[in-house]
Coordinates of C-alpha atoms and ligand atoms in Angstrom, one line a residue:
M1 CA 10.4 90.4 162.5
D2 CA 13.1 91.4 164.9
S3 CA 15.4 94.4 164.7
L4 CA 18.4 93.9 162.5
L5 CA 20.6 96.0 164.7
N6 CA 23.7 94.3 166.0
A7 CA 23.2 93.8 169.8
T8 CA 26.9 93.4 170.3
R9 CA 27.8 96.7 168.6
P10 CA 25.1 99.2 169.4
P11 CA 25.3 102.5 167.4
V12 CA 27.5 105.0 169.3
F13 CA 27.7 108.6 168.0
C14 CA 28.2 112.0 169.7
P15 CA 25.1 113.0 171.7
G16 CA 22.4 114.4 169.3
C17 CA 24.1 113.2 166.1
S18 CA 21.5 112.7 163.4
H19 CA 23.4 109.5 162.3
E20 CA 22.0 107.7 165.3
R21 CA 18.5 108.6 164.4
I22 CA 19.1 107.5 160.8
T23 CA 20.5 104.2 162.0
H24 CA 17.3 103.4 163.9
T25 CA 15.2 104.7 161.0
L26 CA 17.0 102.4 158.6
D27 CA 16.3 99.5 160.9
Q28 CA 12.6 100.4 160.9
A29 CA 12.6 100.7 157.2
F30 CA 14.1 97.1 156.9
H31 CA 11.5 96.0 159.4
K32 CA 8.6 97.6 157.4
M33 CA 9.9 95.8 154.3
G34 CA 10.1 92.4 156.0
L35 CA 13.7 92.0 155.1
A36 CA 16.0 89.6 156.9
G37 CA 19.7 90.3 157.4
A38 CA 20.6 87.8 154.7
D39 CA 18.6 89.9 152.2
I40 CA 20.7 93.0 152.7
C41 CA 24.2 94.1 152.0
M42 CA 25.3 97.3 153.8
V43 CA 28.2 99.0 152.0
S44 CA 29.7 101.8 153.9
D45 CA 32.2 104.6 153.1
I46 CA 34.7 106.2 155.5
G47 CA 33.8 108.6 158.3
C48 CA 31.1 108.5 160.8
S49 CA 28.6 107.2 158.2
G50 CA 31.2 104.5 157.6
L51 CA 30.3 102.8 160.9
F52 CA 26.9 101.8 159.6
D53 CA 27.9 98.4 158.3
T54 CA 29.0 97.3 161.8
F55 CA 25.6 98.2 163.4
F56 CA 23.5 95.8 161.4
N57 CA 23.3 92.0 161.2
T58 CA 23.5 92.0 157.5
H59 CA 26.1 91.2 154.8
A60 CA 28.6 94.1 154.9
L61 CA 31.4 95.7 153.0
H62 CA 33.6 98.6 154.1
G63 CA 36.1 100.2 151.9
L64 CA 38.1 103.3 150.8
H65 CA 36.9 106.9 151.2
G66 CA 34.6 107.9 148.3
R67 CA 34.5 104.5 146.7
A68 CA 31.6 102.8 148.4
L69 CA 29.4 102.9 145.2
T70 CA 32.0 101.0 143.2
Y71 CA 32.0 98.1 145.7
A72 CA 28.3 98.2 145.9
A73 CA 28.0 97.9 142.1
G74 CA 30.2 94.8 142.2
V75 CA 28.1 93.3 145.0
K76 CA 24.8 94.0 143.2
L77 CA 26.0 92.6 139.9
A78 CA 27.3 89.4 141.6
R79 CA 24.3 89.0 143.9
P80 CA 21.3 90.7 142.2
E81 CA 18.9 89.3 144.8
L82 CA 20.4 91.4 147.6
N83 CA 19.2 94.8 148.7
V84 CA 22.4 96.8 148.5
V85 CA 22.3 99.9 150.7
V86 CA 25.2 102.3 150.6
T87 CA 25.9 104.8 153.4
M88 CA 28.2 107.7 152.5
G89 CA 28.7 111.2 154.0
D90 CA 29.0 114.5 152.2
G91 CA 32.8 114.1 152.5
G92 CA 32.7 110.9 150.5
Q93 CA 30.6 112.6 147.9
G94 CA 33.3 115.2 147.4
I95 CA 36.1 112.6 147.3
G96 CA 34.3 110.1 145.1
G97 CA 31.9 112.3 143.2
A98 CA 32.7 110.7 139.8
H99 CA 31.4 107.4 141.2
L100 CA 28.1 109.1 142.0
L101 CA 27.8 110.3 138.4
A102 CA 28.6 106.8 137.1
A103 CA 26.0 105.2 139.4
C104 CA 23.4 107.8 138.2
R105 CA 24.2 107.2 134.6
R106 CA 24.2 103.4 135.0
N107 CA 21.0 102.9 137.0
L108 CA 22.0 99.7 138.9
D109 CA 19.6 98.8 141.6
L110 CA 21.4 100.4 144.6
T111 CA 20.2 102.6 147.4
L112 CA 22.5 105.5 148.3
L113 CA 21.9 107.2 151.6
V114 CA 23.9 110.3 151.9
L115 CA 24.3 111.3 155.5
N116 CA 24.8 114.9 154.7
N117 CA 25.9 117.0 157.7
F118 CA 27.9 119.6 155.8
N119 CA 31.3 118.8 157.1
F120 CA 33.9 116.1 157.7
G121 CA 32.8 115.3 161.3
M122 CA 35.1 112.4 162.2
T123 CA 38.3 114.2 161.3
G124 CA 37.6 117.5 163.0
G125 CA 34.9 119.5 161.2
Q126 CA 36.8 120.4 158.0
Y127 CA 34.7 121.8 155.1
S128 CA 33.2 119.2 152.7
A129 CA 31.6 119.4 149.3
T130 CA 28.3 120.5 150.8
T131 CA 29.4 123.0 153.4
P132 CA 27.6 126.3 152.9
P133 CA 29.9 129.3 152.1
E134 CA 28.8 131.2 155.2
A135 CA 29.5 128.3 157.6
E136 CA 32.3 128.4 160.1
V137 CA 34.4 125.2 159.8
G138 CA 37.7 123.8 161.1
S139 CA 39.5 124.3 157.9
G140 CA 39.6 128.1 157.6
F141 CA 38.1 130.1 154.8
L142 CA 38.1 127.6 151.9
N143 CA 34.4 126.9 152.0
R144 CA 33.8 130.6 151.4
L145 CA 35.5 130.3 148.0
E146 CA 33.4 127.4 146.6
R147 CA 29.9 126.7 145.8
P148 CA 28.4 123.7 147.8
L149 CA 27.5 120.6 145.8
D150 CA 23.8 120.1 145.1
I151 CA 23.8 116.3 145.5
G152 CA 20.2 115.9 144.4
G153 CA 20.5 118.3 141.5
V154 CA 23.6 116.6 140.2
A155 CA 22.1 113.2 140.7
R156 CA 19.0 114.2 138.6
A157 CA 21.1 115.8 135.9
A158 CA 23.3 112.7 135.7
G159 CA 20.3 110.4 135.2
A160 CA 19.4 109.1 138.6
P161 CA 15.8 107.8 138.3
Y162 CA 15.0 108.2 142.0
V163 CA 16.1 111.2 144.1
V164 CA 14.9 112.3 147.5
R165 CA 16.3 115.3 149.4
C166 CA 15.0 115.4 152.9
S167 CA 15.6 116.1 156.6
A168 CA 16.8 113.4 159.0
Y169 CA 14.1 114.6 161.3
R170 CA 11.2 113.9 159.0
S171 CA 8.6 111.8 160.8
D172 CA 8.0 109.5 157.8
L173 CA 11.7 108.9 157.1
P174 CA 11.3 105.0 157.6
D175 CA 8.8 105.1 154.7
V176 CA 11.0 107.4 152.6
I177 CA 13.9 105.0 153.0
A178 CA 11.8 101.9 152.5
R179 CA 10.4 103.3 149.2
A180 CA 13.9 104.1 148.0
V181 CA 15.2 100.6 148.9
A182 CA 12.2 99.0 147.1
F183 CA 12.7 101.1 144.0
K184 CA 14.0 99.1 141.1
G185 CA 17.0 101.2 140.0
F186 CA 19.5 103.6 141.5
A187 CA 17.9 105.6 144.3
V188 CA 19.7 108.6 146.0
V189 CA 18.4 109.8 149.3
D190 CA 20.2 113.0 150.4
I191 CA 19.5 113.2 154.1
W192 CA 20.3 116.5 155.8
G193 CA 21.3 116.2 159.4
I194 CA 23.2 117.7 162.3
C195 CA 26.7 117.0 163.5
P196 CA 26.7 118.3 167.0
G197 CA 30.2 117.1 167.6
R198 CA 31.7 119.4 165.0
F199 CA 29.5 121.5 162.7
S200 CA 26.9 122.8 165.1
K201 CA 29.6 123.7 167.7
R202 CA 30.5 126.5 165.3
N203 CA 27.2 127.0 163.5
R204 CA 23.6 127.2 164.5
L205 CA 21.7 124.4 162.9
T206 CA 18.5 122.8 164.2
P207 CA 15.9 120.5 162.7
K208 CA 13.6 123.5 162.1
L209 CA 16.4 125.4 160.3
I210 CA 17.0 122.3 158.1
E211 CA 13.3 122.2 157.2
E212 CA 13.4 125.9 156.3
M213 CA 16.6 125.5 154.2
L214 CA 14.9 122.5 152.3
A215 CA 11.7 124.5 151.8
R216 CA 13.7 127.1 149.9
L217 CA 14.9 124.5 147.4
P218 CA 13.0 122.6 144.7
A219 CA 11.3 119.5 146.2
M220 CA 12.8 116.1 145.4
E221 CA 10.5 113.4 146.5
G222 CA 11.2 110.2 144.6
E223 CA 10.9 109.1 141.0
V224 CA 12.4 111.3 138.3
V225 CA 10.1 110.5 135.5
E226 CA 12.3 111.8 132.7
N227 CA 15.1 109.5 133.9
R228 CA 12.9 106.4 134.0
R229 CA 14.5 103.4 132.2
P230 CA 15.3 99.7 132.6
E231 CA 17.5 98.7 135.5
Y232 CA 21.2 98.2 134.5
G233 CA 21.7 94.7 136.1
E234 CA 18.7 93.2 134.2
L235 CA 19.8 94.8 131.0
Y236 CA 23.3 93.6 131.5
R237 CA 22.2 90.0 132.1
Q238 CA 19.9 90.0 129.1
T239 CA 22.5 91.5 126.8
A240 CA 25.2 89.1 128.1
A241 CA 22.9 86.1 127.7
A242 CA 22.3 87.0 124.0
L243 CA 26.0 86.9 123.2
N244 CA 27.6 83.8 121.7
P245 CA 29.3 81.8 124.4
V246 CA 33.0 82.1 124.6
P247 CA 34.5 78.9 123.3
E248 CA 36.8 76.9 125.5
P249 CA 40.4 77.3 124.7
A250 CA 41.7 74.6 122.3
A251 CA 43.7 72.0 124.2
I252 CA 47.2 71.3 122.9
E253 CA 48.2 67.6 123.1
P254 CA 52.0 67.2 123.3
R255 CA 53.2 65.4 120.2
F256 CA 56.9 66.2 120.1
A257 CA 60.0 65.9 122.2
P258 CA 61.8 69.1 123.1
P259 CA 65.4 69.4 122.0
G260 CA 66.8 69.3 125.6
G261 CA 65.4 68.5 128.9
A262 CA 66.5 71.6 130.7
R263 CA 64.6 74.7 131.7
E264 CA 65.2 77.5 129.2
E265 CA 65.0 81.2 130.0
V266 CA 64.7 83.2 126.8
I267 CA 64.7 87.0 126.2
M268 CA 63.7 88.4 122.9
L269 CA 64.9 92.0 122.5
G270 CA 63.5 94.1 119.6
S271 CA 61.6 97.2 118.8
A272 CA 58.0 98.1 118.4
G273 CA 56.7 96.8 115.1
Q274 CA 58.9 93.7 115.0
R275 CA 56.1 91.5 116.3
I276 CA 58.3 90.4 119.3
I277 CA 55.3 89.6 121.5
T278 CA 53.7 87.4 118.8
A279 CA 56.9 85.6 118.3
G280 CA 57.1 85.0 122.1
E281 CA 53.6 83.7 122.1
I282 CA 54.5 81.3 119.2
L283 CA 57.6 80.1 121.1
C284 CA 55.3 79.3 124.1
L285 CA 52.9 77.4 121.9
A286 CA 55.8 75.4 120.5
A287 CA 56.8 74.5 124.1
L288 CA 53.2 73.4 124.8
H289 CA 53.3 71.1 121.7
A290 CA 56.3 69.4 123.4
G291 CA 54.6 69.0 126.7
L292 CA 56.6 71.8 128.4
N293 CA 55.2 74.5 130.7
A294 CA 55.7 78.1 129.4
T295 CA 55.4 81.7 130.7
Q296 CA 55.6 84.9 128.8
K297 CA 56.2 88.3 130.3
N298 CA 56.2 91.3 128.0
D299 CA 57.6 94.8 128.3
Y300 CA 57.0 97.7 125.8
D301 CA 56.5 101.4 125.9
I302 CA 53.2 103.2 125.3
T303 CA 54.5 104.3 121.9
V304 CA 53.7 102.5 118.7
L305 CA 56.2 101.9 115.9
R306 CA 59.1 103.2 118.1
G307 CA 60.7 102.2 121.4
P308 CA 61.7 98.8 122.8
S309 CA 59.6 95.6 122.6
I310 CA 60.7 92.8 124.9
S311 CA 59.4 89.3 125.6
E312 CA 60.7 87.2 128.5
L313 CA 59.9 83.5 128.1
I314 CA 60.5 80.5 130.3
L315 CA 60.0 77.0 128.9
S316 CA 60.3 74.3 131.5
P317 CA 59.5 70.6 132.1
E318 CA 58.8 71.6 135.7
P319 CA 56.0 73.9 136.9
I320 CA 57.0 77.6 136.7
D321 CA 56.2 79.5 140.0
F322 CA 57.8 82.8 139.0
S323 CA 57.9 84.4 135.6
G324 CA 61.0 86.5 136.2
I325 CA 64.3 85.7 134.5
A326 CA 67.6 85.9 136.5
Q327 CA 70.0 84.2 134.2
P328 CA 68.9 83.9 130.6
S329 CA 70.0 80.8 128.6
L330 CA 69.2 82.5 125.3
V331 CA 69.0 86.1 124.2
V332 CA 67.7 87.1 120.8
A333 CA 68.9 90.6 120.0
L334 CA 67.0 92.1 117.1
A335 CA 67.0 95.8 117.7
P336 CA 69.2 98.3 119.5
E337 CA 66.2 99.7 121.5
G338 CA 65.5 96.3 123.2
V339 CA 69.2 95.6 123.8
A340 CA 69.6 99.1 125.4
R341 CA 66.6 98.4 127.7
R342 CA 68.0 95.1 128.9
R343 CA 71.7 95.9 129.1
K344 CA 71.9 94.2 132.5
A345 CA 70.6 90.9 131.0
F346 CA 73.9 90.6 129.1
E347 CA 75.9 90.9 132.4
A348 CA 74.0 87.8 133.6
L349 CA 75.0 85.6 130.7
S350 CA 77.4 82.7 131.2
S351 CA 79.5 80.6 128.9
G352 CA 76.5 78.2 128.5
S353 CA 74.3 81.0 127.2
V354 CA 73.6 81.8 123.6
V355 CA 73.0 85.2 121.9
I356 CA 71.3 85.3 118.5
Q357 CA 72.5 88.6 117.1
A358 CA 70.9 90.2 114.1
A359 CA 73.5 91.8 111.9
G360 CA 73.8 95.5 112.7
V361 CA 72.7 95.2 116.3
E362 CA 75.5 95.7 118.8
V363 CA 75.7 93.6 121.9
A364 CA 78.1 93.9 124.8
P365 CA 81.0 91.4 124.7
G366 CA 80.8 88.6 127.2
P367 CA 81.2 84.9 127.9
A368 CA 78.1 83.8 125.9
R369 CA 78.3 82.1 122.5
I370 CA 77.2 84.5 119.7
H371 CA 75.4 83.4 116.7
R372 CA 75.0 86.1 113.9
V373 CA 72.2 86.2 111.4
D374 CA 72.0 88.7 108.6
F375 CA 68.2 88.9 108.0
K376 CA 68.5 92.0 105.8
A377 CA 70.9 90.3 103.4
Q378 CA 68.3 87.5 103.1
G379 CA 65.7 90.0 102.0
I380 CA 63.7 89.6 105.3
K381 CA 62.1 92.9 106.5
P382 CA 62.4 94.0 110.2
P383 CA 58.8 93.2 111.0
D384 CA 59.5 89.5 110.2
W385 CA 62.9 89.3 112.0
A386 CA 61.3 87.9 115.3
L387 CA 59.4 85.2 113.5
A388 CA 62.5 84.4 111.3
S389 CA 64.6 84.1 114.4
L390 CA 62.3 81.3 115.6
G391 CA 63.2 79.6 112.4
V392 CA 66.8 80.0 113.2
L393 CA 66.4 78.6 116.7
A394 CA 64.5 75.6 115.2
K395 CA 67.2 74.9 112.6
L396 CA 69.9 75.1 115.3
G397 CA 68.0 72.9 117.7
L398 CA 68.0 75.6 120.3
V399 CA 65.0 75.5 122.6
I400 CA 62.7 74.2 119.8
R401 CA 62.6 71.8 116.9
P402 CA 61.2 72.6 113.4
E403 CA 58.2 70.4 114.0
M404 CA 57.4 72.1 117.3
L405 CA 57.6 75.5 115.6
E406 CA 55.4 74.5 112.6
A407 CA 52.8 73.0 115.0
A408 CA 52.8 76.3 117.0
L409 CA 52.3 78.4 113.9
G410 CA 49.4 76.1 113.0
S411 CA 47.9 76.8 116.4
R412 CA 48.3 80.6 116.1
L413 CA 47.8 81.5 112.4
R414 CA 45.4 80.8 109.6
G415 CA 45.3 81.0 105.8
A416 CA 47.8 83.3 104.1
S417 CA 49.4 84.4 107.4
L418 CA 50.1 80.7 108.2
A419 CA 51.4 80.0 104.7
G420 CA 53.7 83.1 104.8
A421 CA 55.0 82.2 108.2
L422 CA 55.8 78.6 107.3
E423 CA 57.6 79.8 104.1
L424 CA 59.6 82.3 106.2
V425 CA 60.8 79.9 108.9
R426 CA 61.6 77.2 106.3
R427 CA 63.7 79.5 104.1
V428 CA 65.6 81.6 106.7
A429 CA 69.3 80.7 106.6
P430 CA 70.6 80.1 110.2
G431 CA 73.7 82.3 110.0
Q432 CA 76.9 81.4 111.7
W433 CA 78.6 81.2 115.1
A434 CA 80.8 84.2 115.7
N435 CA 82.8 83.0 118.7
A436 CA 82.2 79.4 119.3
Ligands
LIG501 S1 31.5 113.8 164.7 FE1 29.6 114.5 164.0 S2 28.9 113.0 162.5 FE2 30.5 112.1 163.7 S3 29.4 111.1 165.4 FE3 30.0 113.1 166.1 S4 28.2 114.3 165.7 FE4 28.0 112.5 164.5

């Protein structure tokens, strides 16, 4: 089998850079494994190691700094038959270290080659997560204040089942890489090399010194027996296959005519706990029962039981390309919090607009027709005001008809909830016009 190196984009690094050696070694490893370009996806990070995806005639993905493992996970889950090989530098490990931990814990079948040369080479030789404290780097003294990251040690501790720490100058590196790629699970190969362009301009580092440094550390040569376990992707597919299939959404056949033929833009303004979003959903379902298109856009704070809750709805016989509302035809004002949050919506109202105003909720005066409803006097509690307001709309023939609303409630609710909702929308008194 031929080399998988891209003849139109030969690897170009600074003279003596260990990345070049690793590029050719990786090609040899693919060759030993008998892999074709279509069998492999190279996922690269940012920096000099980020050039790797361009050097091979394989599938490739190149993304943001420190995030290569996240893309690789997506590729492998979508295309489990591919050999996914990730190249990152020590800089990327520092930036996206949490992704390394996640990959170790997860054990998806990826191969991570860390091209570890103890500095950010491409950007000028700044200190990285693995720079030794005694090294001279282009970013001042900061490396002297930190401990370097032990990539292999962290990977093992986080659950990686296959970890190698080795020199880029090791003679059997093609076999080392081939074994890592063939391993069924997450394999980390922390390859120590030399950046002559930056790091070794200020520091003495040779292949022999790398060997000596590695010899002083615990050996890491492959499988971590205590982390041995099933591969994540297979486990995922087995587990997902055992789940009940998600049913298709129930189709709604239009059975009713809408009260008018025009597009309606509706804003429901309430507070948390008033079930504004549910009422908005029911209004959309009612529109579907009349053959209309519908969109719902919600807005609420992170708080529960306080703060505004808003639902913006468009019901239209025409397709809806944009869910934003510029000029509402109907505003339902059910709580001061929602009204305060959408004060500007009242400025956009025209004489053709309608405001349904719950008693006790102030709204700014304007040209719109106001219809007041005293839910409290009817013994309806605030959590039911939004649903009750749909009953009001249906009784007034605004936007929906009673049969549309009841069909929508039947689509959304069951049992006692449905019975209670039907009783509410049937009994609510519609109130009166205030300024019509
Ligand atoms: S800057 Fe360093 S890592 Fe980058 S190509 Fe040059 S020697 Fe290699």
